[in-house]
Amino acid sequence: MYLKQILICCILFSIHANSQIVEEHKNFRAADSLLKESSFSVHRDNYFLTGVPVNADITRTSADVKYQVSFKERLSSKPFFGGFFLYLMYTQKAFWDIYASSKPFSEINFNPGVAVVRPFYLKGGRLTYGTISFEHESNGRDSIFSRTWNMLAFSLKSQVSPRWTVGLRGWIPLVDKEDNPYLTQYVGYGEASATYQIKPGRWSADILFRKGSGLIRYGSLQTQLNWKPYKKENYYFTLQWFVGYTESLIDYQEHKSILRLGFVIKPANMGIF
């Protein structure tokens, strides 16, 4: 199984070898898309959302707050050999039962990682990032409440048109099956994402689909509708709907459908994956 996944990921990642580099026709090199960012920048979406379940009764314990903090650090001001950049990344996602009497945190997921990123252009001048990353994700707990796994991931993300950005990501999951014997079935082996600028500078929509193992079981779908109140800022008001598995690690086997509302801070550009 792992050999098959490695082969698929390598094929996807090697697309850049046959891509047309059109930097001489651009006002900047592909590398400049990363260099114009601060070395310390937003990685994934940073958000604070409150929501209620769609498929269950709404109570003080079923409604909650979900928030995420995510950043990355570029480790050099110049690309390494081959045009690659090295990044350190960190994402922390928390689920806060703020409406319960004692307001406990039901779960916190920690996701550090390291990545090498190669910016380039596909045919037609489509800015694309190819990324190889090694990541760890866990909830920092022990005993029967421990949830932890590692991944070696390969991704491509491309701005295919002025309004569309699409991404494809596959990974080789490395799971301690003694503690989490079924986790691989739920986290799966890959995901696809897309962002559409409904009204550039104001309205956008995101979709993220993660496929679990098996033909139709497991997996998840997350959609967002984003509104930016000020064109020159990078924060949005957002409406998010999540349905499926593995929104959090502690109850990865539980199917959820949750509608949330809040605000999000997005990467200044399209993000590396």
mmCIF file of C-alpha atoms in Angstrom:
data_model
loop_
_atom_site.group_PDB
_atom_site.id
_atom_site.type_symbol
_atom_site.label_atom_id
_atom_site.label_comp_id
_atom_site.label_asym_id
_atom_site.label_seq_id
_atom_site.Cartn_x
_atom_site.Cartn_y
_atom_site.Cartn_z
ATOM 1 C CA MET A 1 0.000 0.000 0.000
ATOM 2 C CA TYR A 2 2.761 2.451 0.957
ATOM 3 C CA LEU A 3 4.635 1.716 -2.305
ATOM 4 C CA LYS A 4 1.529 2.641 -4.280
ATOM 5 C CA GLN A 5 1.088 5.874 -2.341
ATOM 6 C CA ILE A 6 4.754 6.809 -2.773
ATOM 7 C CA LEU A 7 4.539 6.231 -6.527
ATOM 8 C CA ILE A 8 1.398 8.367 -6.896
ATOM 9 C CA CYS A 9 2.830 11.195 -4.816
ATOM 10 C CA CYS A 10 6.131 11.182 -6.693
ATOM 11 C CA ILE A 11 4.329 11.355 -10.037
ATOM 12 C CA LEU A 12 2.269 14.326 -8.871
ATOM 13 C CA PHE A 13 5.241 16.126 -7.431
ATOM 14 C CA SER A 14 7.406 15.531 -10.511
ATOM 15 C CA ILE A 15 5.006 17.437 -12.766
ATOM 16 C CA HIS A 16 7.183 20.507 -12.355
ATOM 17 C CA ALA A 17 9.984 18.750 -14.233
ATOM 18 C CA ASN A 18 7.919 18.945 -17.403
ATOM 19 C CA SER A 19 6.389 22.344 -16.724
ATOM 20 C CA GLN A 20 7.168 25.367 -18.818
ATOM 21 C CA ILE A 21 9.188 27.919 -16.879
ATOM 22 C CA VAL A 22 8.066 31.281 -18.187
ATOM 23 C CA GLU A 23 9.819 33.547 -15.735
ATOM 24 C CA GLU A 24 11.447 35.574 -18.501
ATOM 25 C CA HIS A 25 7.976 36.760 -19.518
ATOM 26 C CA LYS A 26 7.080 37.826 -15.977
ATOM 27 C CA ASN A 27 7.809 40.993 -14.060
ATOM 28 C CA PHE A 28 9.145 38.826 -11.239
ATOM 29 C CA ARG A 29 10.534 35.347 -10.747
ATOM 30 C CA ALA A 30 8.414 32.612 -9.212
ATOM 31 C CA ALA A 31 10.669 32.777 -6.147
ATOM 32 C CA ASP A 32 9.687 36.414 -5.619
ATOM 33 C CA SER A 33 6.153 35.336 -4.735
ATOM 34 C CA LEU A 34 7.608 33.878 -1.525
ATOM 35 C CA LEU A 35 10.326 36.463 -0.974
ATOM 36 C CA LYS A 36 7.880 39.373 -1.002
ATOM 37 C CA GLU A 37 6.271 37.869 2.098
ATOM 38 C CA SER A 38 7.737 38.435 5.536
ATOM 39 C CA SER A 39 9.918 35.510 6.607
ATOM 40 C CA PHE A 40 7.414 34.998 9.455
ATOM 41 C CA SER A 41 3.912 34.783 8.002
ATOM 42 C CA VAL A 42 0.480 33.175 8.159
ATOM 43 C CA HIS A 43 0.524 29.511 7.135
ATOM 44 C CA ARG A 44 -3.003 28.098 7.161
ATOM 45 C CA ASP A 45 -6.115 30.094 8.036
ATOM 46 C CA ASN A 46 -6.140 31.637 11.501
ATOM 47 C CA TYR A 47 -9.702 31.756 12.760
ATOM 48 C CA PHE A 48 -12.080 32.054 15.701
ATOM 49 C CA LEU A 49 -15.477 30.461 15.057
ATOM 50 C CA THR A 50 -18.505 29.563 17.107
ATOM 51 C CA GLY A 51 -20.973 26.970 15.945
ATOM 52 C CA VAL A 52 -23.734 24.481 16.537
ATOM 53 C CA PRO A 53 -24.319 20.920 15.311
ATOM 54 C CA VAL A 54 -26.598 20.369 12.330
ATOM 55 C CA ASN A 55 -27.193 16.655 12.952
ATOM 56 C CA ALA A 56 -27.779 16.732 16.721
ATOM 57 C CA ASP A 57 -29.605 18.672 19.426
ATOM 58 C CA ILE A 58 -28.202 22.114 20.193
ATOM 59 C CA THR A 59 -27.189 22.242 23.858
ATOM 60 C CA ARG A 60 -24.618 23.980 26.050
ATOM 61 C CA THR A 61 -22.265 21.035 25.495
ATOM 62 C CA SER A 62 -22.832 20.433 21.771
ATOM 63 C CA ALA A 63 -22.271 24.089 20.778
ATOM 64 C CA ASP A 64 -18.666 25.213 20.980
ATOM 65 C CA VAL A 65 -15.887 27.487 19.762
ATOM 66 C CA LYS A 66 -13.199 26.305 17.358
ATOM 67 C CA TYR A 67 -10.108 28.386 16.792
ATOM 68 C CA GLN A 68 -6.840 27.883 14.956
ATOM 69 C CA VAL A 69 -3.447 29.576 15.065
ATOM 70 C CA SER A 70 -1.075 28.795 12.197
ATOM 71 C CA PHE A 71 2.216 30.342 11.080
ATOM 72 C CA LYS A 72 5.362 29.525 9.146
ATOM 73 C CA GLU A 73 8.967 30.722 9.127
ATOM 74 C CA ARG A 74 11.064 30.882 5.957
ATOM 75 C CA LEU A 75 14.625 30.055 6.978
ATOM 76 C CA SER A 76 16.537 31.910 4.256
ATOM 77 C CA SER A 77 16.279 35.015 2.092
ATOM 78 C CA LYS A 78 17.525 33.094 -0.946
ATOM 79 C CA PRO A 79 16.467 29.749 -2.414
ATOM 80 C CA PHE A 80 18.672 26.741 -1.839
ATOM 81 C CA PHE A 81 20.104 24.629 -4.649
ATOM 82 C CA GLY A 82 17.384 23.729 -7.137
ATOM 83 C CA GLY A 83 15.230 26.731 -6.220
ATOM 84 C CA PHE A 84 13.885 25.242 -2.985
ATOM 85 C CA PHE A 85 12.969 27.157 0.168
ATOM 86 C CA LEU A 86 13.031 25.619 3.644
ATOM 87 C CA TYR A 87 10.167 26.357 6.061
ATOM 88 C CA LEU A 88 9.274 25.574 9.642
ATOM 89 C CA MET A 89 5.506 25.388 10.263
ATOM 90 C CA TYR A 90 3.209 25.214 13.249
ATOM 91 C CA THR A 91 -0.575 24.910 13.513
ATOM 92 C CA GLN A 92 -2.637 24.588 16.676
ATOM 93 C CA LYS A 93 -6.379 23.898 16.572
ATOM 94 C CA ALA A 94 -8.533 24.019 19.701
ATOM 95 C CA PHE A 95 -12.112 23.078 20.553
ATOM 96 C CA TRP A 96 -13.468 25.106 23.450
ATOM 97 C CA ASP A 97 -16.740 24.252 25.220
ATOM 98 C CA ILE A 98 -17.261 27.903 26.034
ATOM 99 C CA TYR A 99 -20.986 27.524 26.664
ATOM 100 C CA ALA A 100 -20.566 24.806 29.314
ATOM 101 C CA SER A 101 -20.541 25.856 32.969
ATOM 102 C CA SER A 102 -16.796 25.360 33.545
ATOM 103 C CA LYS A 103 -15.799 26.300 29.962
ATOM 104 C CA PRO A 104 -13.296 23.452 29.427
ATOM 105 C CA PHE A 105 -11.215 22.784 26.330
ATOM 106 C CA SER A 106 -12.428 19.473 24.976
ATOM 107 C CA GLU A 107 -9.452 19.056 22.625
ATOM 108 C CA ILE A 108 -6.271 20.781 21.426
ATOM 109 C CA ASN A 109 -4.411 19.451 18.375
ATOM 110 C CA PHE A 110 -0.751 20.330 17.785
ATOM 111 C CA ASN A 111 0.713 20.167 14.273
ATOM 112 C CA PRO A 112 4.385 21.154 13.838
ATOM 113 C CA GLY A 113 6.301 20.387 10.656
ATOM 114 C CA VAL A 114 9.126 21.174 8.267
ATOM 115 C CA ALA A 115 8.761 21.661 4.504
ATOM 116 C CA VAL A 116 10.726 22.359 1.352
ATOM 117 C CA VAL A 117 8.872 24.466 -1.223
ATOM 118 C CA ARG A 118 9.639 24.905 -4.921
ATOM 119 C CA PRO A 119 7.811 27.788 -6.655
ATOM 120 C CA PHE A 120 7.514 27.601 -10.453
ATOM 121 C CA TYR A 121 5.202 28.381 -13.348
ATOM 122 C CA LEU A 122 3.101 25.884 -15.241
ATOM 123 C CA LYS A 123 2.193 26.421 -18.867
ATOM 124 C CA GLY A 124 0.114 29.536 -19.276
ATOM 125 C CA GLY A 125 1.992 31.370 -16.533
ATOM 126 C CA ARG A 126 0.175 29.671 -13.641
ATOM 127 C CA LEU A 127 2.081 30.250 -10.414
ATOM 128 C CA THR A 128 2.462 26.899 -8.626
ATOM 129 C CA TYR A 129 4.041 25.650 -5.404
ATOM 130 C CA GLY A 130 5.372 22.108 -5.096
ATOM 131 C CA THR A 131 5.947 21.076 -1.496
ATOM 132 C CA ILE A 132 7.395 18.124 0.400
ATOM 133 C CA SER A 133 6.736 18.198 4.133
ATOM 134 C CA PHE A 134 7.161 16.045 7.199
ATOM 135 C CA GLU A 135 4.585 16.733 9.916
ATOM 136 C CA HIS A 136 3.532 15.498 13.307
ATOM 137 C CA GLU A 137 0.014 15.842 14.700
ATOM 138 C CA SER A 138 -1.155 14.888 18.181
ATOM 139 C CA ASN A 139 -3.413 15.986 20.995
ATOM 140 C CA GLY A 140 -0.654 15.928 23.607
ATOM 141 C CA ARG A 141 -2.420 13.371 25.810
ATOM 142 C CA ASP A 142 -1.482 9.898 26.997
ATOM 143 C CA SER A 143 -3.074 6.563 27.809
ATOM 144 C CA ILE A 144 -6.340 5.758 26.028
ATOM 145 C CA PHE A 145 -6.825 9.439 25.143
ATOM 146 C CA SER A 146 -3.637 9.681 23.102
ATOM 147 C CA ARG A 147 -4.093 10.503 19.403
ATOM 148 C CA THR A 148 -0.948 10.891 17.366
ATOM 149 C CA TRP A 149 0.357 10.356 13.846
ATOM 150 C CA ASN A 150 3.067 11.526 11.454
ATOM 151 C CA MET A 151 2.960 12.103 7.715
ATOM 152 C CA LEU A 152 5.292 12.514 4.771
ATOM 153 C CA ALA A 153 3.276 14.716 2.425
ATOM 154 C CA PHE A 154 3.558 15.887 -1.182
ATOM 155 C CA SER A 155 1.474 18.732 -2.560
ATOM 156 C CA LEU A 156 0.870 20.952 -5.564
ATOM 157 C CA LYS A 157 -1.021 24.232 -5.335
ATOM 158 C CA SER A 158 -1.648 26.385 -8.390
ATOM 159 C CA GLN A 159 -3.396 29.605 -9.309
ATOM 160 C CA VAL A 160 -5.028 28.245 -12.444
ATOM 161 C CA SER A 161 -6.876 31.486 -13.272
ATOM 162 C CA PRO A 162 -7.334 34.957 -11.748
ATOM 163 C CA ARG A 163 -10.292 33.597 -9.749
ATOM 164 C CA TRP A 164 -9.445 29.918 -9.150
ATOM 165 C CA THR A 165 -6.739 28.419 -6.939
ATOM 166 C CA VAL A 166 -6.632 24.636 -6.626
ATOM 167 C CA GLY A 167 -4.540 22.233 -4.584
ATOM 168 C CA LEU A 168 -3.843 18.509 -4.462
ATOM 169 C CA ARG A 169 -2.086 16.884 -1.521
ATOM 170 C CA GLY A 170 -1.201 13.286 -0.772
ATOM 171 C CA TRP A 171 0.590 11.772 2.200
ATOM 172 C CA ILE A 172 2.023 8.595 3.620
ATOM 173 C CA PRO A 173 0.544 8.241 7.128
ATOM 174 C CA LEU A 174 2.807 6.887 9.859
ATOM 175 C CA VAL A 175 0.593 5.777 12.734
ATOM 176 C CA ASP A 176 1.259 3.871 15.968
ATOM 177 C CA LYS A 177 -1.414 1.241 15.374
ATOM 178 C CA GLU A 178 -1.215 -0.099 18.910
ATOM 179 C CA ASP A 179 -2.657 3.134 20.320
ATOM 180 C CA ASN A 180 -4.690 4.259 17.285
ATOM 181 C CA PRO A 181 -5.402 1.138 15.213
ATOM 182 C CA TYR A 182 -8.059 2.680 12.944
ATOM 183 C CA LEU A 183 -6.799 6.252 12.603
ATOM 184 C CA THR A 184 -5.364 5.664 9.120
ATOM 185 C CA GLN A 185 -8.806 4.733 7.803
ATOM 186 C CA TYR A 186 -10.149 8.132 8.852
ATOM 187 C CA VAL A 187 -7.264 10.509 8.070
ATOM 188 C CA GLY A 188 -6.919 8.799 4.687
ATOM 189 C CA TYR A 189 -4.184 9.417 2.153
ATOM 190 C CA GLY A 190 -4.944 12.782 0.586
ATOM 191 C CA GLU A 191 -7.094 15.851 0.082
ATOM 192 C CA ALA A 192 -8.138 18.310 -2.603
ATOM 193 C CA SER A 193 -8.846 22.011 -2.116
ATOM 194 C CA ALA A 194 -10.113 24.941 -4.153
ATOM 195 C CA THR A 195 -10.701 28.658 -3.641
ATOM 196 C CA TYR A 196 -12.905 30.752 -5.908
ATOM 197 C CA GLN A 197 -12.933 34.558 -5.892
ATOM 198 C CA ILE A 198 -16.636 35.305 -6.251
ATOM 199 C CA LYS A 199 -16.005 39.048 -6.160
ATOM 200 C CA PRO A 200 -12.243 39.622 -6.030
ATOM 201 C CA GLY A 201 -11.233 41.592 -2.984
ATOM 202 C CA ARG A 202 -14.598 41.075 -1.278
ATOM 203 C CA TRP A 203 -16.216 37.615 -1.537
ATOM 204 C CA SER A 204 -14.575 34.202 -1.839
ATOM 205 C CA ALA A 205 -15.460 30.562 -1.270
ATOM 206 C CA ASP A 206 -13.242 27.682 -0.091
ATOM 207 C CA ILE A 207 -13.735 23.947 -0.247
ATOM 208 C CA LEU A 208 -11.580 21.201 1.274
ATOM 209 C CA PHE A 209 -12.276 17.524 0.657
ATOM 210 C CA ARG A 210 -10.377 14.813 2.522
ATOM 211 C CA LYS A 211 -10.770 11.183 1.475
ATOM 212 C CA GLY A 212 -10.594 8.413 4.034
ATOM 213 C CA SER A 213 -9.821 4.820 3.120
ATOM 214 C CA GLY A 214 -12.525 2.709 1.520
ATOM 215 C CA LEU A 215 -14.799 3.522 -1.386
ATOM 216 C CA ILE A 216 -17.417 5.801 0.174
ATOM 217 C CA ARG A 217 -16.843 5.673 3.928
ATOM 218 C CA TYR A 218 -15.060 8.191 6.139
ATOM 219 C CA GLY A 219 -13.486 11.386 4.832
ATOM 220 C CA SER A 220 -14.754 14.931 5.322
ATOM 221 C CA LEU A 221 -15.915 18.049 3.496
ATOM 222 C CA GLN A 222 -15.383 21.600 4.706
ATOM 223 C CA THR A 223 -16.777 24.641 2.899
ATOM 224 C CA GLN A 224 -16.431 28.336 3.699
ATOM 225 C CA LEU A 225 -18.003 31.536 2.440
ATOM 226 C CA ASN A 226 -15.766 34.527 3.194
ATOM 227 C CA TRP A 227 -16.502 38.266 3.141
ATOM 228 C CA LYS A 228 -13.736 40.847 3.433
ATOM 229 C CA PRO A 229 -15.040 44.143 4.879
ATOM 230 C CA TYR A 230 -11.920 46.099 3.864
ATOM 231 C CA LYS A 231 -10.040 45.409 0.635
ATOM 232 C CA LYS A 232 -6.613 46.317 2.013
ATOM 233 C CA GLU A 233 -6.882 43.983 5.017
ATOM 234 C CA ASN A 234 -6.523 40.185 5.062
ATOM 235 C CA TYR A 235 -9.232 39.299 7.584
ATOM 236 C CA TYR A 236 -12.701 38.059 6.706
ATOM 237 C CA PHE A 237 -16.020 37.229 8.266
ATOM 238 C CA THR A 238 -16.745 33.620 7.410
ATOM 239 C CA LEU A 239 -19.481 31.016 7.460
ATOM 240 C CA GLN A 240 -18.058 27.481 7.685
ATOM 241 C CA TRP A 241 -19.735 24.096 7.381
ATOM 242 C CA PHE A 242 -17.889 20.898 8.295
ATOM 243 C CA VAL A 243 -19.312 17.435 7.720
ATOM 244 C CA GLY A 244 -17.493 14.131 8.177
ATOM 245 C CA TYR A 245 -14.736 12.697 10.345
ATOM 246 C CA THR A 246 -11.439 13.803 11.967
ATOM 247 C CA GLU A 247 -12.303 17.438 12.624
ATOM 248 C CA SER A 248 -10.562 16.729 15.936
ATOM 249 C CA LEU A 249 -8.337 13.787 16.818
ATOM 250 C CA ILE A 250 -9.938 12.730 20.092
ATOM 251 C CA ASP A 251 -13.207 11.640 18.457
ATOM 252 C CA TYR A 252 -11.967 10.916 14.934
ATOM 253 C CA GLN A 253 -14.431 8.029 14.597
ATOM 254 C CA GLU A 254 -17.441 10.274 15.272
ATOM 255 C CA HIS A 255 -19.346 11.701 12.294
ATOM 256 C CA LYS A 256 -20.090 15.415 12.711
ATOM 257 C CA SER A 257 -21.983 18.114 10.870
ATOM 258 C CA ILE A 258 -21.361 21.582 12.313
ATOM 259 C CA LEU A 259 -22.178 25.089 11.097
ATOM 260 C CA ARG A 260 -19.918 27.845 12.408
ATOM 261 C CA LEU A 261 -19.666 31.627 12.105
ATOM 262 C CA GLY A 262 -16.742 33.891 12.929
ATOM 263 C CA PHE A 263 -13.712 35.596 11.482
ATOM 264 C CA VAL A 264 -10.602 34.352 9.723
ATOM 265 C CA ILE A 265 -7.166 35.771 8.878
ATOM 266 C CA LYS A 266 -5.870 34.312 5.648
ATOM 267 C CA PRO A 267 -2.393 34.100 4.135
ATOM 268 C CA ALA A 268 -1.517 37.235 2.162
ATOM 269 C CA ASN A 269 -1.056 35.116 -0.969
ATOM 270 C CA MET A 270 -2.466 31.715 -1.891
ATOM 271 C CA GLY A 271 -0.430 29.818 0.730
ATOM 272 C CA ILE A 272 2.032 27.013 0.074
ATOM 273 C CA PHE A 273 -0.574 24.236 0.621
#
